[in-house]
Short mmCIF file of C-alpha atoms in Angstrom, two decimals:
data_model
loop_
_atom_site.label_atom_id
_atom_site.label_comp_id
_atom_site.label_asym_id
_atom_site.label_seq_id
_atom_site.Cartn_x
_atom_site.Cartn_y
_atom_site.Cartn_z
CA UNK A 205 0.03 -0.23 0.02
CA UNK A 206 1.14 3.58 -0.63
CA UNK A 207 1.25 6.32 1.84
CA UNK A 208 0.65 8.99 -1.17
CA UNK A 209 -2.46 7.50 -2.88
CA UNK A 210 -0.15 6.15 -5.65
CA UNK A 211 0.70 2.50 -6.38
CA UNK A 212 4.43 2.81 -5.70
CA UNK A 213 5.10 0.88 -2.36
CA UNK A 214 6.45 2.86 0.51
CA UNK A 215 10.28 2.82 0.88
CA UNK A 216 12.03 4.51 3.99
CA UNK A 217 15.33 4.44 5.15
CA UNK A 218 17.54 5.11 8.15
CA UNK A 219 21.17 6.66 7.47
CA UNK A 220 23.38 7.11 10.32
CA UNK A 221 26.89 8.31 10.17
CA UNK A 222 29.39 5.89 11.99
CA UNK A 223 31.29 8.38 13.85
CA UNK A 224 29.90 7.50 17.18
CA UNK A 225 27.14 5.50 19.05
CA UNK A 226 23.51 5.15 17.89
CA UNK A 227 22.27 8.07 20.13
CA UNK A 228 18.64 8.15 21.34
CA UNK A 229 17.52 10.73 18.72
CA UNK A 230 18.97 8.70 16.04
CA UNK A 231 17.06 5.50 17.48
CA UNK A 232 13.64 7.16 17.52
CA UNK A 233 14.27 8.43 13.90
CA UNK A 234 14.98 4.71 12.96
CA UNK A 235 12.00 3.77 14.83
CA UNK A 236 9.57 6.16 13.04
CA UNK A 237 10.96 4.99 9.58
CA UNK A 238 10.53 1.39 10.45
CA UNK A 239 7.05 1.75 11.82
CA UNK A 240 5.84 3.90 8.79
CA UNK A 241 7.35 1.40 6.43
CA UNK A 242 5.81 -1.69 8.11
CA UNK A 243 2.50 0.06 8.67
CA UNK A 244 2.22 0.48 4.91
CA UNK A 245 3.57 -2.88 4.05
CA UNK A 246 6.78 -1.44 2.48
CA UNK A 247 10.49 -1.57 2.86
CA UNK A 248 12.60 -0.08 5.60
CA UNK A 249 16.40 0.17 4.56
CA UNK A 250 19.50 1.01 6.38
CA UNK A 251 22.47 2.89 4.90
CA UNK A 252 25.61 3.56 6.76
CA UNK A 253 26.88 6.91 5.83
CA UNK A 254 30.51 6.29 6.02
CA UNK A 255 31.99 8.66 3.61
CA UNK A 256 33.88 10.38 6.32
CA UNK A 257 36.63 7.75 6.29
CA UNK A 258 38.89 9.62 8.90
CA UNK A 259 36.00 9.54 11.37
CA UNK A 260 34.11 6.56 10.60
CA UNK A 261 34.97 3.33 12.61
CA UNK A 262 34.08 -0.24 12.59
CA UNK A 263 33.27 -0.09 16.25
CA UNK A 264 30.73 2.68 15.65
CA UNK A 265 29.19 0.62 12.83
CA UNK A 266 29.05 -2.54 14.89
CA UNK A 267 27.31 -0.47 17.70
CA UNK A 268 24.80 0.99 15.26
CA UNK A 269 23.87 -2.60 14.09
CA UNK A 270 23.94 -3.89 17.47
CA UNK A 271 21.56 -1.00 18.69
CA UNK A 272 19.11 -1.49 15.83
CA UNK A 273 19.01 -5.28 16.38
CA UNK A 274 18.39 -4.88 20.25
CA UNK A 275 15.54 -2.53 19.43
CA UNK A 276 14.01 -4.93 17.10
CA UNK A 277 14.54 -2.70 13.93
CA UNK A 278 15.05 -5.43 11.33
CA UNK A 279 15.98 -3.92 7.92
CA UNK A 280 15.15 -5.31 4.48
CA UNK A 281 17.95 -6.87 2.72
CA UNK A 282 21.57 -6.10 3.71
CA UNK A 283 22.86 -2.69 4.81
CA UNK A 284 24.19 -0.30 2.42
CA UNK A 285 27.48 1.55 2.70
CA UNK A 286 27.56 5.02 1.20
CA UNK A 287 31.21 4.75 0.41
CA UNK A 288 30.67 1.97 -1.96
CA UNK A 289 28.73 4.25 -4.43
CA UNK A 290 31.44 7.03 -4.93
CA UNK A 291 31.82 6.29 -8.67
CA UNK A 292 27.85 6.54 -9.05
CA UNK A 293 28.22 9.85 -7.12
CA UNK A 294 30.84 11.40 -9.50
CA UNK A 295 28.90 10.14 -12.41
CA UNK A 296 25.83 12.14 -11.45
CA UNK A 297 27.93 15.33 -10.64
CA UNK A 298 29.50 15.16 -14.38
CA UNK A 299 26.00 14.50 -15.63
CA UNK A 300 24.79 17.83 -13.95
CA UNK A 301 27.99 19.46 -15.44
CA UNK A 302 26.99 18.03 -19.03
CA UNK A 303 23.39 19.45 -18.62
CA UNK A 304 24.24 22.89 -17.48
CA UNK A 305 23.20 22.51 -13.69
CA UNK A 306 26.63 22.62 -12.46
CA UNK A 307 29.87 24.12 -13.26
CA UNK A 308 33.66 23.63 -12.68
CA UNK A 309 34.86 26.21 -9.97
CA UNK A 310 38.50 27.14 -9.74
CA UNK A 311 38.34 29.37 -6.78
CA UNK A 312 41.26 29.12 -4.36
CA UNK A 313 40.96 28.68 -0.48
CA UNK A 314 42.31 32.27 -0.23
CA UNK A 315 39.58 33.68 -2.56
CA UNK A 316 36.92 31.88 -0.53
CA UNK A 317 38.27 32.97 2.81
CA UNK A 318 38.09 36.64 1.47
CA UNK A 319 34.58 36.12 0.35
CA UNK A 320 33.73 34.82 3.67
CA UNK A 321 35.39 37.64 5.45
CA UNK A 322 33.47 40.25 3.32
CA UNK A 323 30.22 38.64 4.18
CA UNK A 324 31.00 38.79 7.90
CA UNK A 325 31.92 42.72 7.37
CA UNK A 326 28.78 43.39 5.77
CA UNK A 327 26.86 41.41 8.43
CA UNK A 328 25.12 39.09 5.75
CA UNK A 329 24.87 35.35 5.29
CA UNK A 330 27.78 33.92 3.48
CA UNK A 331 26.53 32.57 0.05
CA UNK A 332 28.94 31.25 -2.67
CA UNK A 333 28.65 33.23 -5.86
CA UNK A 334 31.75 32.08 -7.92
CA UNK A 335 32.86 34.20 -10.67
CA UNK A 336 33.20 30.77 -12.65
CA UNK A 337 29.56 30.16 -12.56
CA UNK A 338 28.97 31.25 -16.28
CA UNK A 339 32.42 30.57 -17.44
CA UNK A 340 33.97 27.68 -19.20
CA UNK A 341 37.54 28.78 -19.83
CA UNK A 342 39.16 27.20 -16.69
CA UNK A 343 42.83 26.70 -16.76
CA UNK A 344 43.82 23.24 -17.86
CA UNK A 345 45.61 21.14 -15.26
CA UNK A 346 44.45 23.23 -12.28
CA UNK A 347 42.27 21.69 -9.55
CA UNK A 348 38.49 22.43 -9.42
CA UNK A 349 35.48 21.43 -7.65
CA UNK A 350 31.97 20.82 -9.19
CA UNK A 351 29.44 23.15 -7.81
CA UNK A 352 25.52 23.04 -8.29
CA UNK A 353 24.35 26.04 -10.20
CA UNK A 354 21.66 26.77 -8.05
CA UNK A 355 18.48 28.63 -9.10
CA UNK A 356 18.44 32.37 -8.19
CA UNK A 357 14.81 33.26 -8.75
CA UNK A 358 11.60 32.41 -7.18
CA UNK A 359 11.30 29.87 -4.28
CA UNK A 360 11.33 26.33 -3.43
CA UNK A 361 8.36 24.94 -1.51
CA UNK A 362 8.19 21.67 0.56
CA UNK A 363 4.78 20.48 1.67
CA UNK A 364 6.31 18.71 4.81
CA UNK A 365 4.14 15.99 6.24
CA UNK A 366 5.10 17.18 9.76
CA UNK A 367 5.99 20.78 9.47
CA UNK A 368 3.28 21.69 6.73
CA UNK A 369 4.19 23.99 3.99
CA UNK A 370 7.66 25.57 4.11
CA UNK A 371 9.11 27.95 1.64
CA UNK A 372 12.62 29.22 0.92
CA UNK A 373 13.69 32.06 -1.64
CA UNK A 374 15.99 30.22 -3.98
CA UNK A 375 18.43 33.37 -3.78
CA UNK A 376 19.10 31.80 -0.11
CA UNK A 377 20.55 28.49 -1.66
CA UNK A 378 24.12 28.83 -2.66
CA UNK A 379 26.18 27.05 -5.15
CA UNK A 380 27.55 24.39 -2.91
CA UNK A 381 29.99 21.79 -3.74
CA UNK A 382 28.98 18.52 -5.25
CA UNK A 383 32.28 16.98 -6.09
CA UNK A 384 35.43 17.86 -4.26
CA UNK A 385 38.78 18.54 -6.16
CA UNK A 386 39.83 15.01 -5.22
CA UNK A 387 36.88 13.57 -6.84
CA UNK A 388 35.07 12.53 -3.68
CA UNK A 389 31.51 13.49 -3.47
CA UNK A 390 29.99 15.72 -0.71
CA UNK A 391 27.35 14.46 1.59
CA UNK A 392 24.68 16.61 0.01
CA UNK A 393 25.37 14.88 -3.43
CA UNK A 394 25.78 11.43 -1.98
CA UNK A 395 22.58 11.51 0.03
CA UNK A 396 20.53 12.54 -2.99
CA UNK A 397 21.78 9.93 -5.33
CA UNK A 398 21.64 7.15 -2.81
CA UNK A 399 18.00 7.98 -1.98
CA UNK A 400 17.17 7.89 -5.66
CA UNK A 401 19.02 4.81 -6.26
CA UNK A 402 17.51 3.08 -3.42
CA UNK A 403 13.86 4.08 -4.40
CA UNK A 404 13.24 5.93 -1.25
CA UNK A 405 9.70 7.37 -1.27
CA UNK A 406 9.63 9.19 2.15
CA UNK A 407 12.39 10.82 4.00
CA UNK A 408 11.70 10.99 7.54
CA UNK A 409 14.44 12.51 9.51
CA UNK A 410 15.06 15.20 12.23
CA UNK A 411 14.17 19.04 11.43
CA UNK A 412 17.74 19.89 11.71
CA UNK A 413 17.90 18.52 8.13
CA UNK A 414 14.94 20.72 6.87
CA UNK A 415 17.35 23.41 5.39
CA UNK A 416 19.26 20.71 3.56
CA UNK A 417 16.04 19.41 1.87
CA UNK A 418 15.80 22.63 -0.11
CA UNK A 419 19.38 22.16 -1.24
CA UNK A 420 18.83 18.38 -2.15
CA UNK A 421 15.61 19.20 -4.12
CA UNK A 422 17.80 21.41 -6.32
CA UNK A 423 19.93 18.43 -7.24
CA UNK A 424 16.81 16.21 -7.68
CA UNK A 425 15.01 18.72 -9.98
CA UNK A 426 18.00 19.42 -12.07
CA UNK A 427 18.28 15.44 -12.77
CA UNK A 428 14.46 15.36 -13.43
CA UNK A 429 14.12 12.71 -10.55
CA UNK A 430 10.90 11.97 -8.55
CA UNK A 431 10.74 13.99 -5.30
CA UNK A 432 10.49 12.10 -2.07
CA UNK A 433 7.82 12.97 0.37
CA UNK A 434 9.54 14.81 3.41
CA UNK A 435 8.64 14.60 7.09
CA UNK A 436 10.92 16.46 9.30
CA UNK A 437 10.39 15.54 13.03
CA UNK A 438 11.26 18.12 15.75
CA UNK A 439 14.21 17.06 17.81
CA UNK A 440 14.35 15.89 21.41
CA UNK A 441 15.08 18.28 24.27
CA UNK A 442 16.03 17.61 27.78
CA UNK A 443 13.34 17.96 30.73
CA UNK A 444 14.36 21.50 31.07
CA UNK A 445 13.75 22.49 27.45
CA UNK A 446 17.37 22.83 26.45
CA UNK A 447 18.82 20.79 23.51
CA UNK A 448 19.37 17.24 24.38
CA UNK A 449 22.85 16.43 25.82
CA UNK A 450 24.65 13.66 27.65
CA UNK A 451 23.65 15.20 30.93
CA UNK A 452 19.86 14.78 29.54
CA UNK A 453 20.17 11.15 28.28
CA UNK A 454 21.81 11.55 24.93
CA UNK A 455 23.83 8.43 25.42
CA UNK A 456 24.23 5.60 23.07
CA UNK A 457 21.51 3.04 22.85
CA UNK A 458 23.86 0.44 24.33
CA UNK A 459 24.13 2.46 27.41
CA UNK A 460 20.47 2.38 28.11
CA UNK A 461 20.81 -1.61 27.87
CA UNK A 462 24.19 -2.00 29.75
CA UNK A 463 24.50 0.80 32.08
CA UNK A 464 20.83 1.73 32.77
CA UNK A 465 19.55 -1.70 32.66
CA UNK A 466 16.56 -0.83 30.49
CA UNK A 467 14.43 -3.50 28.33
CA UNK A 468 14.31 -2.57 24.67
CA UNK A 469 10.48 -2.70 24.48
CA UNK A 470 10.41 -0.05 27.18
CA UNK A 471 12.73 2.10 25.41
CA UNK A 472 10.94 1.64 22.08
CA UNK A 473 7.64 2.53 23.59
CA UNK A 474 9.01 5.60 25.33
CA UNK A 475 10.58 6.80 21.99
CA UNK A 476 7.43 6.32 20.21
CA UNK A 477 5.64 8.58 22.78
CA UNK A 478 8.34 11.27 22.15
CA UNK A 479 6.77 13.27 19.73
CA UNK A 480 3.86 11.05 18.41
CA UNK A 481 0.67 9.99 20.13
CA UNK A 482 -2.42 7.85 19.79
CA UNK A 483 -5.10 9.40 22.17
CA UNK A 484 -4.19 8.95 25.58
CA UNK A 485 -2.60 5.50 25.00
CA UNK A 486 0.77 5.14 27.09
CA UNK A 487 1.48 1.46 26.97
CA UNK A 488 1.68 0.73 23.22
CA UNK A 489 2.65 -2.67 21.95
CA UNK A 490 4.81 -3.02 18.87
CA UNK A 491 1.95 -4.53 16.93
CA UNK A 492 -0.27 -1.66 17.96
CA UNK A 493 2.35 0.89 16.98
CA UNK A 494 2.70 -0.82 13.43
CA UNK A 495 -1.21 -0.73 13.14
CA UNK A 496 -1.49 2.95 14.43
CA UNK A 497 1.66 4.85 13.29
CA UNK A 498 1.05 7.72 11.03
CA UNK A 499 2.83 11.01 10.24
CA UNK A 500 -0.23 13.18 10.80
CA UNK A 501 0.09 12.61 14.66
CA UNK A 502 3.75 13.62 14.91
CA UNK A 503 3.76 16.79 16.71
CA UNK A 504 5.56 20.14 15.58
CA UNK A 505 7.08 20.70 18.89
CA UNK A 506 10.41 19.33 20.42
CA UNK A 507 9.63 16.60 22.93
CA UNK A 508 11.19 16.65 26.42
CA UNK A 509 13.06 13.55 27.55
CA UNK A 510 12.20 12.52 31.10
CA UNK A 511 14.26 9.67 32.61
CA UNK A 512 11.68 9.29 35.51
CA UNK A 513 8.72 8.63 32.83
CA UNK A 514 11.04 6.28 31.10
CA UNK A 515 12.20 4.41 34.15
CA UNK A 516 8.29 3.96 35.28
CA UNK A 517 7.50 2.81 31.84
CA UNK A 518 10.45 0.09 32.10
CA UNK A 519 8.91 -1.10 35.44
CA UNK A 520 5.79 -1.85 33.81
CA UNK A 521 7.33 -3.83 31.09
CA UNK A 522 9.61 -5.68 33.68
CA UNK A 523 6.50 -6.72 35.66
CA UNK A 524 5.13 -8.01 32.35
CA UNK A 525 8.17 -9.86 31.32
CA UNK A 526 8.67 -13.47 31.46
CA UNK A 527 10.81 -14.51 34.87
CA UNK A 528 13.32 -16.67 32.94
CA UNK A 529 14.01 -13.87 30.42
CA UNK A 530 14.57 -11.50 33.17
CA UNK A 531 16.51 -13.96 35.32
CA UNK A 532 18.78 -14.40 32.24
CA UNK A 533 19.20 -10.47 31.76
CA UNK A 534 20.16 -9.97 35.50
CA UNK A 535 22.45 -12.90 36.20
CA UNK A 536 25.43 -11.45 34.58
CA UNK A 537 25.05 -8.45 36.95
CA UNK A 538 25.14 -10.72 39.88
CA UNK A 539 28.65 -12.46 38.99
CA UNK A 540 28.99 -16.27 38.26
CA UNK A 541 26.13 -18.10 39.38
CA UNK A 542 25.78 -21.75 39.59
CA UNK A 543 22.77 -23.60 37.91
CA UNK A 544 21.00 -23.93 41.37
CA UNK A 545 21.56 -20.15 41.84
CA UNK A 546 20.02 -19.33 38.55
CA UNK A 547 17.07 -21.54 39.30
CA UNK A 548 16.69 -19.61 42.54
CA UNK A 549 16.89 -16.42 40.63
CA UNK A 550 13.85 -17.53 38.42
CA UNK A 551 11.78 -18.61 41.39
CA UNK A 552 12.63 -15.26 43.12
CA UNK A 553 11.72 -13.06 40.21
CA UNK A 554 7.93 -12.74 40.87
CA UNK A 555 8.74 -10.97 44.07
CA UNK A 556 11.80 -9.13 43.07
CA UNK A 557 10.41 -7.64 39.88
CA UNK A 558 7.33 -6.18 41.57
CA UNK A 559 9.67 -3.58 43.26
CA UNK A 560 12.04 -2.72 40.44
CA UNK A 561 12.01 -0.41 37.73
CA UNK A 562 15.52 -1.49 36.05
CA UNK A 563 17.59 -4.45 35.66
CA UNK A 564 20.04 -2.78 37.92
CA UNK A 565 17.63 -2.62 40.64
CA UNK A 566 16.48 -5.92 40.10
CA UNK A 567 20.04 -7.23 40.52
CA UNK A 568 20.56 -5.10 43.64
CA UNK A 569 17.39 -6.52 44.98
CA UNK A 570 18.41 -10.13 44.14
CA UNK A 571 21.89 -9.84 45.71
CA UNK A 572 20.88 -10.88 49.14
CA UNK A 573 20.05 -14.39 47.95
CA UNK A 574 23.59 -15.03 46.98
CA UNK A 575 25.59 -13.03 49.62
CA UNK A 576 28.04 -14.97 51.84
CA UNK A 577 27.80 -14.91 55.61
CA UNK A 578 28.06 -12.99 57.65
CA UNK A 579 26.43 -10.36 55.83
CA UNK A 580 27.43 -6.95 55.41
CA UNK A 581 24.88 -4.71 57.09
CA UNK A 582 23.83 -1.35 55.65
CA UNK A 583 23.31 1.52 57.96
CA UNK A 584 19.59 1.34 57.98
CA UNK A 585 19.54 -2.36 58.50
CA UNK A 586 22.15 -2.35 61.36
CA UNK A 587 19.84 0.28 63.09
CA UNK A 588 16.98 -2.27 63.12
CA UNK A 589 19.06 -4.71 65.29
CA UNK A 590 19.17 -2.44 68.35
CA UNK A 591 17.21 -2.73 71.60
CA UNK A 592 15.10 -5.76 71.85
CA UNK A 593 15.78 -6.97 68.18
CA UNK A 594 18.24 -9.90 69.14
CA UNK A 595 15.61 -11.15 71.87
CA UNK A 596 13.02 -11.19 69.29
CA UNK A 597 15.38 -12.78 66.60
CA UNK A 598 16.13 -15.63 69.12
CA UNK A 599 12.26 -16.21 69.65
CA UNK A 600 11.87 -16.53 65.92
CA UNK A 601 14.95 -18.79 65.49
CA UNK A 602 13.53 -21.06 68.01
CA UNK A 603 10.15 -21.22 66.54
CA UNK A 604 11.29 -21.76 62.94
CA UNK A 605 13.54 -24.38 63.86
CA UNK A 606 10.57 -26.55 64.91
CA UNK A 607 8.86 -25.94 61.63
CA UNK A 608 8.33 -29.20 59.63
CA UNK A 609 7.16 -27.57 56.39
CA UNK A 610 9.02 -24.59 55.15
CA UNK A 611 6.29 -22.96 52.77
CA UNK A 612 4.94 -19.24 52.57
CA UNK A 613 1.74 -19.98 54.61
CA UNK A 614 3.37 -21.85 57.40
CA UNK A 615 6.17 -19.39 57.64
CA UNK A 616 3.35 -16.63 58.05
CA UNK A 617 1.53 -18.38 60.56
CA UNK A 618 4.94 -19.24 62.58
CA UNK A 619 6.08 -15.57 62.65
CA UNK A 620 2.68 -14.12 63.54
CA UNK A 621 2.35 -16.42 66.52
CA UNK A 622 5.96 -15.31 67.67
CA UNK A 623 5.02 -11.76 67.42
CA UNK A 624 1.72 -12.44 69.42
CA UNK A 625 3.81 -14.42 72.00
CA UNK A 626 6.33 -11.60 72.42
CA UNK A 627 3.55 -8.97 72.61
CA UNK A 628 4.83 -7.16 69.74
CA UNK A 629 3.10 -6.14 66.40
CA UNK A 630 4.09 -7.96 63.25
CA UNK A 631 6.23 -5.19 62.07
CA UNK A 632 8.37 -5.00 65.08
CA UNK A 633 9.38 -8.58 64.58
CA UNK A 634 9.57 -8.53 60.56
CA UNK A 635 11.90 -5.47 60.46
CA UNK A 636 14.70 -7.12 62.45
CA UNK A 637 14.12 -10.21 60.60
CA UNK A 638 14.64 -8.64 57.28
CA UNK A 639 17.76 -6.99 58.37
CA UNK A 640 19.15 -10.37 59.58
CA UNK A 641 18.17 -12.12 56.53
CA UNK A 642 19.05 -9.61 53.85
CA UNK A 643 21.55 -6.98 55.51
CA UNK A 644 19.13 -4.44 54.30
CA UNK A 645 16.10 -2.45 55.48
CA UNK A 646 13.97 -3.18 52.32
CA UNK A 647 13.43 -6.41 50.59
CA UNK A 648 10.61 -8.46 49.22
CA UNK A 649 8.07 -9.58 51.63
CA UNK A 650 9.62 -11.32 54.60
CA UNK A 651 7.85 -14.76 54.25
CA UNK A 652 8.84 -14.86 50.56
CA UNK A 653 12.58 -13.97 51.81
CA UNK A 654 12.47 -16.97 54.18
CA UNK A 655 10.88 -19.35 51.63
CA UNK A 656 13.50 -18.43 48.97
CA UNK A 657 16.37 -18.72 51.21
CA UNK A 658 15.45 -22.14 52.63
CA UNK A 659 15.34 -23.18 56.31
CA UNK A 660 19.09 -23.99 56.67
CA UNK A 661 20.42 -20.66 55.27
CA UNK A 662 17.61 -18.56 56.88
CA UNK A 663 18.26 -19.95 60.46
CA UNK A 664 21.98 -19.60 59.99
CA UNK A 665 21.71 -15.91 58.94
CA UNK A 666 19.20 -15.29 61.85
CA UNK A 667 21.74 -17.04 64.27
CA UNK A 668 24.47 -14.75 63.08
CA UNK A 669 22.75 -11.70 64.33
CA UNK A 670 21.41 -13.28 67.71
CA UNK A 671 24.93 -13.31 68.77
CA UNK A 672 26.40 -9.72 69.56
CA UNK A 673 29.15 -9.08 67.13
CA UNK A 674 31.77 -8.53 69.99
CA UNK A 675 30.80 -11.70 71.77
#
């Protein structure tokens, strides 16, 4: 199905530069392109724009591919590498030259610098107006660049699917370089040629590229090629409204997974809601996103990145996640676990995940299960062992030692009876028990903690705290 009413199938692309990680803004761009293509039954292509060989690295490329796969954004066919098409880019530059839509420019760097300085002095935008624009008598053997012969009259209009009607006076478009003097293409030329050759129908990208669209249209029209449909999405800002930076969360996607402990479905859901909405829906599955996504509901204003909302959303998805999957994700954060310990982690997951919002919090909550005795007490837990706490622990130890069946219901009945016999409320006994069993003041429910640790380990940990440390 076509998004424009024609029979031409939708083809979108994501075209990152491999000079760093796949940042969160790029991930949202990829998601929007992926969803739009899948919604319309079209194709989503991936092109690595590696023309900057000095800054492009294999590590960055691997990080981009890894991040895309983690987010579940599969692409049709193989990934493309822009550097493979330099000969094709040069071919188009020379065709434009032959058709009179481009020209050879022999301006030196000194001449360009002088023109730039003059523009600054006159306080006007710097626009290249080369003296070679209408000349064909260039010196033989001298280096030259090929520049676009940009239209100078009228205006260029884009009916953007997000921004609406946007117009620029053609006088504002300069004669930018298409092919450098060493024969390599500029970004502006390469993008247009690649999009055309790959059959891209919709260019969905950040609105920082909106000005580029007018320059790229000049190339497209000079070649008589079909014009893509543009959709320029507002950028993501921090919670304070400033441009997104590392302090706001402009990290690599791998950091959200490895350092922050987030699930891909939560990150995808959050990115989807950054600038796009479907009524009041907040929790949106991937299938729903494919069914509902459109460009008409992409907002025109920048979205604000909010870590707290992202963590809350992640907590929802963790509670919905399979226990075995969560245990597999958490286990590496807990060190080398035996097979029995991994089984214990799976059994503990229903209680652990109810209180955690990230995998890091989940790992921290699970750590007590595998701590070696004697436990290191955090200050809050140590404070719970003052006063009559050890006397209460001794009473609990005696009663628990006599239990024949170590299950949740039996443990609850036993501890409640001890509290009643000692004349205290349940919490007065449960808190020192929690400290003795976990070394912390917070944990899953105390009866679940006892059940998970087992009778032998629970009794040993309680015994460790009955005896005063200096005895």
